[in-house]
Short mmCIF file of C-alpha atoms in Angstrom, two decimals:
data_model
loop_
_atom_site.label_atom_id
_atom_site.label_comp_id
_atom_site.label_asym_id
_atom_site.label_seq_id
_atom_site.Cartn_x
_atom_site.Cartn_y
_atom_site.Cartn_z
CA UNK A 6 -84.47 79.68 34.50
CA UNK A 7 -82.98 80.51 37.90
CA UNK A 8 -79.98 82.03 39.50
CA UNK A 9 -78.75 82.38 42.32
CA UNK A 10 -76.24 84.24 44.29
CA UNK A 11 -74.43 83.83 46.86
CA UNK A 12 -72.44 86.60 48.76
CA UNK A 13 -72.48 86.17 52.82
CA UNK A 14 -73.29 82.53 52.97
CA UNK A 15 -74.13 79.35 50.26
CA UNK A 16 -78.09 79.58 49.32
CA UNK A 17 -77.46 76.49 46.70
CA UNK A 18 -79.18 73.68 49.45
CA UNK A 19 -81.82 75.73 50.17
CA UNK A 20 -82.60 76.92 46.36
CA UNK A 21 -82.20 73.53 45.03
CA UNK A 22 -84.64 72.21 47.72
CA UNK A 23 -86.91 74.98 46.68
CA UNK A 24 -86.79 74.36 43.17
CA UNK A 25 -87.49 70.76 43.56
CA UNK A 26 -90.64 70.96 45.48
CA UNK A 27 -92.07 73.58 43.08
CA UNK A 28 -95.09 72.31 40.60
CA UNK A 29 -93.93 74.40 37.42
CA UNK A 30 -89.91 73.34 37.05
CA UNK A 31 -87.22 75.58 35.53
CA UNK A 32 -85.19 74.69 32.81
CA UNK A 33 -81.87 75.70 34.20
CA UNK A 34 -80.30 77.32 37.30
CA UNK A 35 -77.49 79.02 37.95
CA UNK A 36 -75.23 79.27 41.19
CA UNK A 37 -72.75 82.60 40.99
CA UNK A 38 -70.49 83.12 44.46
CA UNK A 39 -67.33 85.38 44.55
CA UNK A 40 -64.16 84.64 44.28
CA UNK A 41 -63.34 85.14 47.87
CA UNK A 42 -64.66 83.50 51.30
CA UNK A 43 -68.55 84.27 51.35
CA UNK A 44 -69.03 86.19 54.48
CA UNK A 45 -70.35 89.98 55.29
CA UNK A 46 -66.59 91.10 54.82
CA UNK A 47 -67.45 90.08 51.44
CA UNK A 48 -68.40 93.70 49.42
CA UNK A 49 -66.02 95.77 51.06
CA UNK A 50 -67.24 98.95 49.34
CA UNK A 51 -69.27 100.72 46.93
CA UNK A 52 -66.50 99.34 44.15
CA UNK A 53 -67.26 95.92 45.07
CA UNK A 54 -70.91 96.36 45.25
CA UNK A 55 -70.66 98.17 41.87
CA UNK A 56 -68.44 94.89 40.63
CA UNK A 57 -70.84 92.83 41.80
CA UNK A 58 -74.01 94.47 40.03
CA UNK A 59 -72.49 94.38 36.99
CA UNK A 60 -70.95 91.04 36.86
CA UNK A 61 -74.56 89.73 37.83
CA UNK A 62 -75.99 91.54 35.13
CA UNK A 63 -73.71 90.31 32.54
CA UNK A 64 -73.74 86.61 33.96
CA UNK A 65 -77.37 86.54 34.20
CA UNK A 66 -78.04 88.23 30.36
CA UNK A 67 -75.68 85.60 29.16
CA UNK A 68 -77.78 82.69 31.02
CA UNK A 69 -81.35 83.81 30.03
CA UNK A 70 -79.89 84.07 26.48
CA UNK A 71 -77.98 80.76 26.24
CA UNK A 72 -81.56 79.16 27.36
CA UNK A 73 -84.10 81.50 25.49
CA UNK A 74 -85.81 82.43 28.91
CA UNK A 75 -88.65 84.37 29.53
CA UNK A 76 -88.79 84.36 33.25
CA UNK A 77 -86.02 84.47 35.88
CA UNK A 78 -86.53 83.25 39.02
CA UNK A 79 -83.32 85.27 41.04
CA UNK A 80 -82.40 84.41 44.57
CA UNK A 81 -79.88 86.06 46.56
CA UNK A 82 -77.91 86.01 49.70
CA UNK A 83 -76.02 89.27 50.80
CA UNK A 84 -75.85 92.42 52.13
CA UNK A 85 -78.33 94.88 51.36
CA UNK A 86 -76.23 97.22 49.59
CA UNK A 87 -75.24 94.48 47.11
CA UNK A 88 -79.25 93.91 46.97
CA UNK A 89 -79.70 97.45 45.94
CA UNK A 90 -77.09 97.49 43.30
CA UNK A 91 -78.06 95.17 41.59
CA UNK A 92 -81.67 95.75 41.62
CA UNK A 93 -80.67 98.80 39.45
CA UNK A 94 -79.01 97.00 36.92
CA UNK A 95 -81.77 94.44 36.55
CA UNK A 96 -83.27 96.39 33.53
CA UNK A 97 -82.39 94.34 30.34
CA UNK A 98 -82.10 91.14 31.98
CA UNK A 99 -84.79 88.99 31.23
CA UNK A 100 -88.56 90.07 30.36
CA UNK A 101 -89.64 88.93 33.41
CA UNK A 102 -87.52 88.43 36.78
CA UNK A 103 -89.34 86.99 40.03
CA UNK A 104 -87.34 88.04 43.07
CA UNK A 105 -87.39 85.24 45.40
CA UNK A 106 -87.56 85.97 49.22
CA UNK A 107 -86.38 83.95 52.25
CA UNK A 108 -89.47 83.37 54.19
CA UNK A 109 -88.54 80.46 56.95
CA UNK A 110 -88.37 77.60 56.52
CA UNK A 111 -88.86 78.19 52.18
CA UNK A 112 -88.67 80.57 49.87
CA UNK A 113 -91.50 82.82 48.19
CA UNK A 114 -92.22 84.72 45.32
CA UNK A 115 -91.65 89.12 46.33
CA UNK A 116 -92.09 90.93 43.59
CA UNK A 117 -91.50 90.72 39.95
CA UNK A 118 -89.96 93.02 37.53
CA UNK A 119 -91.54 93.38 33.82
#
């Protein structure tokens, strides 16, 4: 499966083009944006970036468990601090989680998480 999430701008073109141009295809994907205007006003503070963590870690456990995944593919679009937060909550999440990197004009596998 995939997610992705949007928090400064929309990634879903881009990750939809990227997913259907891939040779092995994903079962499901995922789009999560806040509930505000996606721009770098976006996480205000270290409560929203907090927020955000944990509401991707509970959105993504859900998703992986709805579809009995193994692998998540997870793309995101944000400010760093928003990165960082919720690359420590990404324990639990799926047995295996593939970060996915912008690298112009596609993206490509960065590192994955076991």
């Amino acid at each position: 499966v995939a997610v992705a999430i949007s928090i400064t701008g929309n990634v879903e073109d881009d990750v939809r083009r990227h997913l259907q141009h891939r040779k092995q295809r994903v079962k499901a994907v995922l789009f999560v944006r806040p509930n505000r205007d996606m721009n770098r006003h976006c996480v205000r503070d270290a409560g929203d970036a907090v927020a955000l963590a944990d509401g991707a870690k509970q959105i993504m456990r859900e998703f992986v468990k709805r579809h009995g995944a193994r692998r998540l593919l997870l793309y995101y679009l944000g400010p760093l601090s928003g990165a960082c937060f919720i690359g420590h909550r990404l324990n639990a999440v799926c047995r295996e989680v593939q970060i996915m990197e912008w690298s112009d004009p596609d993206y490509v596998p960065s590192f994955t998480l076991t």
